[in-house]
Tab-separated table of C-alpha atoms (C1' of nucleotides) in Angstrom:
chain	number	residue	atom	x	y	z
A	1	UNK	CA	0.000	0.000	0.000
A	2	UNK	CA	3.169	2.133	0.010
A	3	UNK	CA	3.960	3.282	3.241
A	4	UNK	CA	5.909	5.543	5.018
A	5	UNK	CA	9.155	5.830	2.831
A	6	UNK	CA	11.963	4.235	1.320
A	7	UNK	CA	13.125	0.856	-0.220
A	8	UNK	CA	9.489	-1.495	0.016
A	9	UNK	CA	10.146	-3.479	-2.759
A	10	UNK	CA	10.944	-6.465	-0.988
A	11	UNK	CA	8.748	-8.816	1.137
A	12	UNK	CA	7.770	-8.903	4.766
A	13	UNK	CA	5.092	-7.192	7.174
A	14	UNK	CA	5.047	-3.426	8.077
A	15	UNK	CA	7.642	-1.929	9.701
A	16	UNK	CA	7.779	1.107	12.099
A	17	UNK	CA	9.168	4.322	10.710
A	18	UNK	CA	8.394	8.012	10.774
A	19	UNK	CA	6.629	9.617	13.514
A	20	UNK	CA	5.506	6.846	14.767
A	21	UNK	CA	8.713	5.617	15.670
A	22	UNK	CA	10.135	8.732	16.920
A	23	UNK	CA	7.568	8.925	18.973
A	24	UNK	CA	7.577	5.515	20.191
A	25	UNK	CA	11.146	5.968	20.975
A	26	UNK	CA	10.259	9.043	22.954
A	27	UNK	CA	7.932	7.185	25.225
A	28	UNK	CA	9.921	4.580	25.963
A	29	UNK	CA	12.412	7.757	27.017
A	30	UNK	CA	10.055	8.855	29.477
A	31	UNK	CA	10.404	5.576	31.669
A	32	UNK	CA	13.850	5.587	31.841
A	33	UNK	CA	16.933	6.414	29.645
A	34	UNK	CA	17.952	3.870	27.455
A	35	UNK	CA	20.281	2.891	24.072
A	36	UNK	CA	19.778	2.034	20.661
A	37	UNK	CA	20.450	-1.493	20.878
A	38	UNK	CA	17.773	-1.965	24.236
A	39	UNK	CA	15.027	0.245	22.507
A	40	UNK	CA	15.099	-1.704	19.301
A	41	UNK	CA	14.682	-4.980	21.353
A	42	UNK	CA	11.810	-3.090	23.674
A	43	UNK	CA	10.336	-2.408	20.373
A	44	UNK	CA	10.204	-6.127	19.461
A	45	UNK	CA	8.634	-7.081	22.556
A	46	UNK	CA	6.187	-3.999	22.718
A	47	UNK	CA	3.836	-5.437	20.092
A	48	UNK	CA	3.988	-3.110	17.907
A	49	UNK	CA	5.025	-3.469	13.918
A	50	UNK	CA	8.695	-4.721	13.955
A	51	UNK	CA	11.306	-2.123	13.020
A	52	UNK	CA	15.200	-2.168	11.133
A	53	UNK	CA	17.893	-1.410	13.897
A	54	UNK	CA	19.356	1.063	11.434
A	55	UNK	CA	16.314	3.068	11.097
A	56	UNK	CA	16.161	3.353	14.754
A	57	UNK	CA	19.749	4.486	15.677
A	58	UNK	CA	19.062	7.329	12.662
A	59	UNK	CA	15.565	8.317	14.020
A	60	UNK	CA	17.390	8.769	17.665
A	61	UNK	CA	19.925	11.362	16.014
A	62	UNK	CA	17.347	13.018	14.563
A	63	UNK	CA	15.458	13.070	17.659
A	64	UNK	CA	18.906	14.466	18.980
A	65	UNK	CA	19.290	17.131	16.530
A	66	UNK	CA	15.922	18.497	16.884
A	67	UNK	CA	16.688	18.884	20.839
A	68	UNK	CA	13.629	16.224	21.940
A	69	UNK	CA	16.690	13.718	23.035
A	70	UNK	CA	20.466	14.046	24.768
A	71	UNK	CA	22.836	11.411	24.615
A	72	UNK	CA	26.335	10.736	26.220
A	73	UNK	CA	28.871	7.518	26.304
A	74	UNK	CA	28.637	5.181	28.390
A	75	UNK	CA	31.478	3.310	28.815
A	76	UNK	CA	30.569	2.148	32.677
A	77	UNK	CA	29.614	-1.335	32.563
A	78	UNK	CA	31.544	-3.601	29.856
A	79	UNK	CA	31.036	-4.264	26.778
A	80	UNK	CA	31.071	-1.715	23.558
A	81	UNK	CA	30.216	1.700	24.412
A	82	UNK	CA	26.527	2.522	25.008
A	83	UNK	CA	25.518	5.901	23.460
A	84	UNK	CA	22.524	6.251	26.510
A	85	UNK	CA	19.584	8.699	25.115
A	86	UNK	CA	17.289	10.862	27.544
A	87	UNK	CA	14.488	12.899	27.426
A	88	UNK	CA	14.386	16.231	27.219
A	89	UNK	CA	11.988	18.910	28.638
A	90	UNK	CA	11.239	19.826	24.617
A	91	UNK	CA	10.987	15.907	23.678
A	92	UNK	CA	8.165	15.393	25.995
A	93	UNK	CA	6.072	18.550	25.641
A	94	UNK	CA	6.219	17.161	21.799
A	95	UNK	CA	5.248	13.988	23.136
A	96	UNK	CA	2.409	15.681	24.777
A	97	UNK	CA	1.548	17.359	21.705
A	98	UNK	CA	1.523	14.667	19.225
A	99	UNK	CA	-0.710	12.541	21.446
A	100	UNK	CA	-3.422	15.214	21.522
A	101	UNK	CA	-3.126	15.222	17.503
A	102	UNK	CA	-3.315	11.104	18.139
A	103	UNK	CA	-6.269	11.653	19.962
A	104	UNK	CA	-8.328	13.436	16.533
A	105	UNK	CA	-6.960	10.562	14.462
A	106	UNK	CA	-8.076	8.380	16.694
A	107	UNK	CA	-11.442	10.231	16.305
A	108	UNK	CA	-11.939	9.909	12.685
A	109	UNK	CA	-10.744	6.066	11.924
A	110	UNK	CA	-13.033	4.836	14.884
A	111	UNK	CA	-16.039	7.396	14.352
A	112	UNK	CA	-15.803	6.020	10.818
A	113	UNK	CA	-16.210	2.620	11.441
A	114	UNK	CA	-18.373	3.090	14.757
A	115	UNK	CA	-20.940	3.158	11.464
A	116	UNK	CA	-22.598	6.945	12.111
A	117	UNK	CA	-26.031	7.240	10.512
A	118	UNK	CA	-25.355	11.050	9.840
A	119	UNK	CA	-25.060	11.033	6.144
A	120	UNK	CA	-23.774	14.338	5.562
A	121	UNK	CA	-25.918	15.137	2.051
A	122	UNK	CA	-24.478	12.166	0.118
A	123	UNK	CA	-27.016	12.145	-3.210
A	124	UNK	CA	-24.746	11.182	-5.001
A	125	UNK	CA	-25.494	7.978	-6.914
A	126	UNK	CA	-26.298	6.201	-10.254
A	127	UNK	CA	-23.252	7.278	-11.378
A	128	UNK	CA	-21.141	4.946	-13.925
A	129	UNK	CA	-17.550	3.264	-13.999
A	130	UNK	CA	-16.186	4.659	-16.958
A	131	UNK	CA	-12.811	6.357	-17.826
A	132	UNK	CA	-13.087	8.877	-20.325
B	1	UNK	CA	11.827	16.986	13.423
B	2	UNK	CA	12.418	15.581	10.533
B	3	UNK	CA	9.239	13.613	10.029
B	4	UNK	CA	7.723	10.943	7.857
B	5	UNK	CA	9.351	11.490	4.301
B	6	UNK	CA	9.802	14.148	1.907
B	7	UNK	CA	11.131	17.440	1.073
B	8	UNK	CA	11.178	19.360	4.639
B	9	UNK	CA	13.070	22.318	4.209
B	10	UNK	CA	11.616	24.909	4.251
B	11	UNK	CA	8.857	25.988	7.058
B	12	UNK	CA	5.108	25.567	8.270
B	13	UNK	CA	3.354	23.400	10.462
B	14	UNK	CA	3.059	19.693	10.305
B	15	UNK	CA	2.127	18.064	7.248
B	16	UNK	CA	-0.439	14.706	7.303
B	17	UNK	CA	1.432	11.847	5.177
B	18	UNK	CA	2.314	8.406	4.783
B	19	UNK	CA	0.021	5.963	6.370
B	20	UNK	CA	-2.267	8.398	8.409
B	21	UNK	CA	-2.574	10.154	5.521
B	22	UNK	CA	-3.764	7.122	3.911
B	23	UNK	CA	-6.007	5.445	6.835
B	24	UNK	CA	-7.321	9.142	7.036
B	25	UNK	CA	-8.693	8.796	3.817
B	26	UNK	CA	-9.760	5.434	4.301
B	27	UNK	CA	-12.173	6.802	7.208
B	28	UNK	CA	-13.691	9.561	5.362
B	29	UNK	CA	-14.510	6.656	2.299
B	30	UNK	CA	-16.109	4.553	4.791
B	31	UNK	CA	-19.118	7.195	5.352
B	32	UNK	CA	-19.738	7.759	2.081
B	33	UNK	CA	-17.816	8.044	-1.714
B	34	UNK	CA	-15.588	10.926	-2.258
B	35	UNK	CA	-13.353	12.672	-4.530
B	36	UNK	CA	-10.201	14.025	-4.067
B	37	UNK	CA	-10.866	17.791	-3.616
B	38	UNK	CA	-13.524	17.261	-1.799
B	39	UNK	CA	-11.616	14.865	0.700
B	40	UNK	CA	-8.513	17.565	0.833
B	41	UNK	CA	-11.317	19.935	2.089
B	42	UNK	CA	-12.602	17.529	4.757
B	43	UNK	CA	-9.274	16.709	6.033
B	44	UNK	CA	-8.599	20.562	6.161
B	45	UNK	CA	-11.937	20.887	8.625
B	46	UNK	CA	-11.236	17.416	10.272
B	47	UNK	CA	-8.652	19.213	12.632
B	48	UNK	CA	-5.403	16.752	11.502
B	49	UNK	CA	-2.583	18.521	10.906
B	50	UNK	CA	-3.071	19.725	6.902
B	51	UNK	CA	-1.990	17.882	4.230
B	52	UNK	CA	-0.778	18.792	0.122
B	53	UNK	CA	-3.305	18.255	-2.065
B	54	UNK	CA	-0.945	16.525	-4.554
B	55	UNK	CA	-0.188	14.143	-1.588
B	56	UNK	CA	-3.443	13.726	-1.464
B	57	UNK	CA	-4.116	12.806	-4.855
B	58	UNK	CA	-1.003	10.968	-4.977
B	59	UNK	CA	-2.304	9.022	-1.576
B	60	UNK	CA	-5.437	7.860	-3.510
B	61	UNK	CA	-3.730	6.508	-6.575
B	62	UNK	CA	-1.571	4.001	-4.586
B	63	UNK	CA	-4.188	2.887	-2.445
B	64	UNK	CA	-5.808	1.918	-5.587
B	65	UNK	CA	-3.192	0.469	-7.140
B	66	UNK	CA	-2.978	-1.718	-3.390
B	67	UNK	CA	-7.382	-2.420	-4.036
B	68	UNK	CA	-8.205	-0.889	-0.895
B	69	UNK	CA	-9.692	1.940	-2.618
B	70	UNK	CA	-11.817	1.937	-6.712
B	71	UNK	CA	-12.967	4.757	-8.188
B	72	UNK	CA	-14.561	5.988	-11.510
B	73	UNK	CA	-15.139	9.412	-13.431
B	74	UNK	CA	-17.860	11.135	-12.639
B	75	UNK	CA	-19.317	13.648	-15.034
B	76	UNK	CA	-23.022	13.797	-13.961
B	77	UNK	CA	-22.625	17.662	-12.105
B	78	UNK	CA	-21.549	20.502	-14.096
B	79	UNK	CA	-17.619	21.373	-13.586
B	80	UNK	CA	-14.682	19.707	-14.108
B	81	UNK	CA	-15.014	15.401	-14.067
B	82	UNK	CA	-14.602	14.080	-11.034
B	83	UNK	CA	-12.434	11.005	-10.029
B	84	UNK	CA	-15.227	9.310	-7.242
B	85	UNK	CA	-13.517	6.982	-4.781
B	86	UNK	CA	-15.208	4.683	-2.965
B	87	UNK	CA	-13.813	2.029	-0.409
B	88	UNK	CA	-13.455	-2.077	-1.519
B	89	UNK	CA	-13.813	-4.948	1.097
B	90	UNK	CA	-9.996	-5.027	1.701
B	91	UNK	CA	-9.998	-1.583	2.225
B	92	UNK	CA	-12.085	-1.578	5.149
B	93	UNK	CA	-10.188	-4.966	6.586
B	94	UNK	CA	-7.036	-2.787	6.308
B	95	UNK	CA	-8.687	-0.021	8.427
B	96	UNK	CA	-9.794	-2.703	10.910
B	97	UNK	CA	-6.252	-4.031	11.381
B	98	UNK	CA	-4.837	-0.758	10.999
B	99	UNK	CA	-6.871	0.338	13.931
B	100	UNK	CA	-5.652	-2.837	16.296
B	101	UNK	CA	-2.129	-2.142	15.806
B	102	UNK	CA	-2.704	2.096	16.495
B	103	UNK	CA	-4.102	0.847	20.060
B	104	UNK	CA	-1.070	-1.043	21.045
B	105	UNK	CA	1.037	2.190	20.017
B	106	UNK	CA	-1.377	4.578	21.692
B	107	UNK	CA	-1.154	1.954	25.151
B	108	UNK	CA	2.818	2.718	24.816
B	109	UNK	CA	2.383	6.072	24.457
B	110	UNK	CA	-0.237	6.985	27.082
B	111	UNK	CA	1.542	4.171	29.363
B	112	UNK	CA	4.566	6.476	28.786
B	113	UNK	CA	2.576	9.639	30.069
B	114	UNK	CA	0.936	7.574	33.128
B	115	UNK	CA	4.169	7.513	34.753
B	116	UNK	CA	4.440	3.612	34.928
B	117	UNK	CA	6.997	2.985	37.662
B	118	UNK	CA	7.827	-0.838	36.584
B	119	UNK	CA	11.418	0.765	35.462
B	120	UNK	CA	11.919	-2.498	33.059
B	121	UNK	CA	11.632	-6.336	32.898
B	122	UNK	CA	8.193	-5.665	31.757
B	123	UNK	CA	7.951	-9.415	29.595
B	124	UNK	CA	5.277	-10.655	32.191
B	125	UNK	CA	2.197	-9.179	30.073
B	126	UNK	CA	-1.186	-9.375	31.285
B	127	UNK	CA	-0.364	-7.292	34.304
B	128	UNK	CA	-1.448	-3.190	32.570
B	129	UNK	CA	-4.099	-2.739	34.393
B	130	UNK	CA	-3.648	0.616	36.191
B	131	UNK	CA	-1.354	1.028	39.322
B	132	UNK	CA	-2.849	2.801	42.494
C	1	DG	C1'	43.306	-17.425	17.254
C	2	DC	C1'	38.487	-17.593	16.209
C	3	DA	C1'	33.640	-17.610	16.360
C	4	DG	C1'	29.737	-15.178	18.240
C	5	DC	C1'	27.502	-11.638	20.565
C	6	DT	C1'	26.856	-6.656	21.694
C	7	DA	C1'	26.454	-1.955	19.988
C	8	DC	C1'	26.689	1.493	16.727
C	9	DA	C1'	27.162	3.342	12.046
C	10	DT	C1'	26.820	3.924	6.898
C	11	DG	C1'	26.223	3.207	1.558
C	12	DC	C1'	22.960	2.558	-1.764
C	13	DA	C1'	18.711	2.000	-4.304
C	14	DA	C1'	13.902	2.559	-3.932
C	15	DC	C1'	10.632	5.303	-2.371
C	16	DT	C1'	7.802	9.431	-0.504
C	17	DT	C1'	6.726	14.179	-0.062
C	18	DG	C1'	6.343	19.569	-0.241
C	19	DC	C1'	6.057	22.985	-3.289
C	20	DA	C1'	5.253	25.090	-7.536
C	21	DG	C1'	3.242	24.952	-11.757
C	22	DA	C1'	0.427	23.086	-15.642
C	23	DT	C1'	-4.028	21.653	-17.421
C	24	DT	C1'	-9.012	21.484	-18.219
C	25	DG	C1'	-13.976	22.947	-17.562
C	26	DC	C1'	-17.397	26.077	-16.097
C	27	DG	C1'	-19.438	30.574	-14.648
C	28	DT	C1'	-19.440	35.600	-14.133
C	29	DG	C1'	-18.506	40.209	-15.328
C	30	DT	C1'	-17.456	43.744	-18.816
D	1	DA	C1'	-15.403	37.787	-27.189
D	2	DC	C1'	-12.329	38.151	-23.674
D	3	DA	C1'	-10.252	38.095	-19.221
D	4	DC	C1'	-10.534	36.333	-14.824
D	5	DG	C1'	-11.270	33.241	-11.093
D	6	DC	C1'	-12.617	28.944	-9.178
D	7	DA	C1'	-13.035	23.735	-9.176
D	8	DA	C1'	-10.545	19.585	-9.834
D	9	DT	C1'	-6.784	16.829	-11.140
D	10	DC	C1'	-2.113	15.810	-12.305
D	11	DT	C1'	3.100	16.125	-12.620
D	12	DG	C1'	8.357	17.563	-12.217
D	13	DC	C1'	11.860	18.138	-9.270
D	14	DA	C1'	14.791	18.461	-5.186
D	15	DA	C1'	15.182	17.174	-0.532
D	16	DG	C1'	14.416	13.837	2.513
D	17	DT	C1'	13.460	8.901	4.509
D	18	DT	C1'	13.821	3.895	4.875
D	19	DG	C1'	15.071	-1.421	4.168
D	20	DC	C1'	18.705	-4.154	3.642
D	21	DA	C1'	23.239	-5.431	3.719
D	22	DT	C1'	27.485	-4.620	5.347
D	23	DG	C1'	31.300	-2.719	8.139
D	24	DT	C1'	33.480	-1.316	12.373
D	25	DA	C1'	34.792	-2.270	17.135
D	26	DG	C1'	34.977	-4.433	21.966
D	27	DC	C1'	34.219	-8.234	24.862
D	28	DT	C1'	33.454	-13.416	26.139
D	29	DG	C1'	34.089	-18.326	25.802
D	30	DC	C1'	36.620	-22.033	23.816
DNA sequence: GCAGCTACATGCAACTTGCAGATTGCGTGT
DNA sequence: ACACGCAATCTGCAAGTTGCATGTAGCTGC
């Protein structure tokens, strides 16, 4: 159905991308800082649409560059470096902000299938299938 | 913040793209047939973030092409023809399934907001039920 | 040494999108 | 007739995004 972006012409299920990963990523922020590596495996066990590891260590420097994210090394415990992500005062009013947006989408795909009667002058009808 | 896709440069608000976009338009088909004008106007007064009308357009040709969506010319009002869309069997499955997996991402995100204090180990599901 | 895991990063093709502009049809005013 | 504006659709291009594969390192176990 062509997504979100980028290479599709593969196989496999949806993936998670766009907004809808940043903002995933961004709630998973407000728990508790984290890395790439842990929030792509939170992902995976969060039910939601699977999506690429590369996509998600590119949507968290975005998310850094727009100021909704810090990051630092961590080179505490062993093991490669951790670049550890947190949540910044900006990142969560946006948070805030796209889930009041959420809430109008919400709005229209379930008011459209709750089935409302209100037919909003729809006359339209007897009309053909032709292309001209 | 670098969003869904596409050419950002340059200013404005957030644009309405990619599959929202697309299960937007879905929604609106469900009530009744629609062309594309017409549905650019809707989701102007729907209160989503705005969307291009060539996106729009754009939008509606692919989910065509994907059978969630047929339309035909119609030329029975006075103007210029219109191209009527109306929503297939698959389409409205899509929006159906579409609409599961957007409530597991709006449980992470509003979880998120709740302040859940389980800091992590959360693989024991069944337990989200709201903490005093 | 070597395989395997963790953790992050990047190159490339395929794809999407915002914006501007083109096109067609109809109605109104002058 | 003519210009003008609106309705309605479509398209070209640059800028941007993503899936996949691959590459880099560091650490652990054998």
């Amino acid at each position: 159905m062509a997504e979100g972006s980028g290479r599709k012409r593969t196989t496999s299920e949806p993936r998670l991308h766009g907004e809808m990963l940043a903002t995933s990523l961004l709630a998973f922020l407000k728990g508790c800082n984290a890395y790439g590596y842990q929030l792509t495996q939170q992902l995976s066990d969060s039910g939601l649409p699977q999506s690429d590891s590369g996509t998600v260590y590119r949507a968290l420097r975005q998310l850094e560059g727009s100021g909704f994210v810090s990051s630092f090394w961590d080179t505490s415990d062993q093991g490669p470096a951790r670049r550890m992500y947190s949540l910044t005062a900006a990142g969560e009013l946006f948070l805030r902000t796209w889930i009041e947006a959420l809430n109008r989408y919400q709005e229209v795909l379930t008011g459209a299938l709750a089935g409302f009667d209100t037919t909003l002058a729809s006359e339209d009808e007897g009309t053909e299938e032709e292309t001209p």
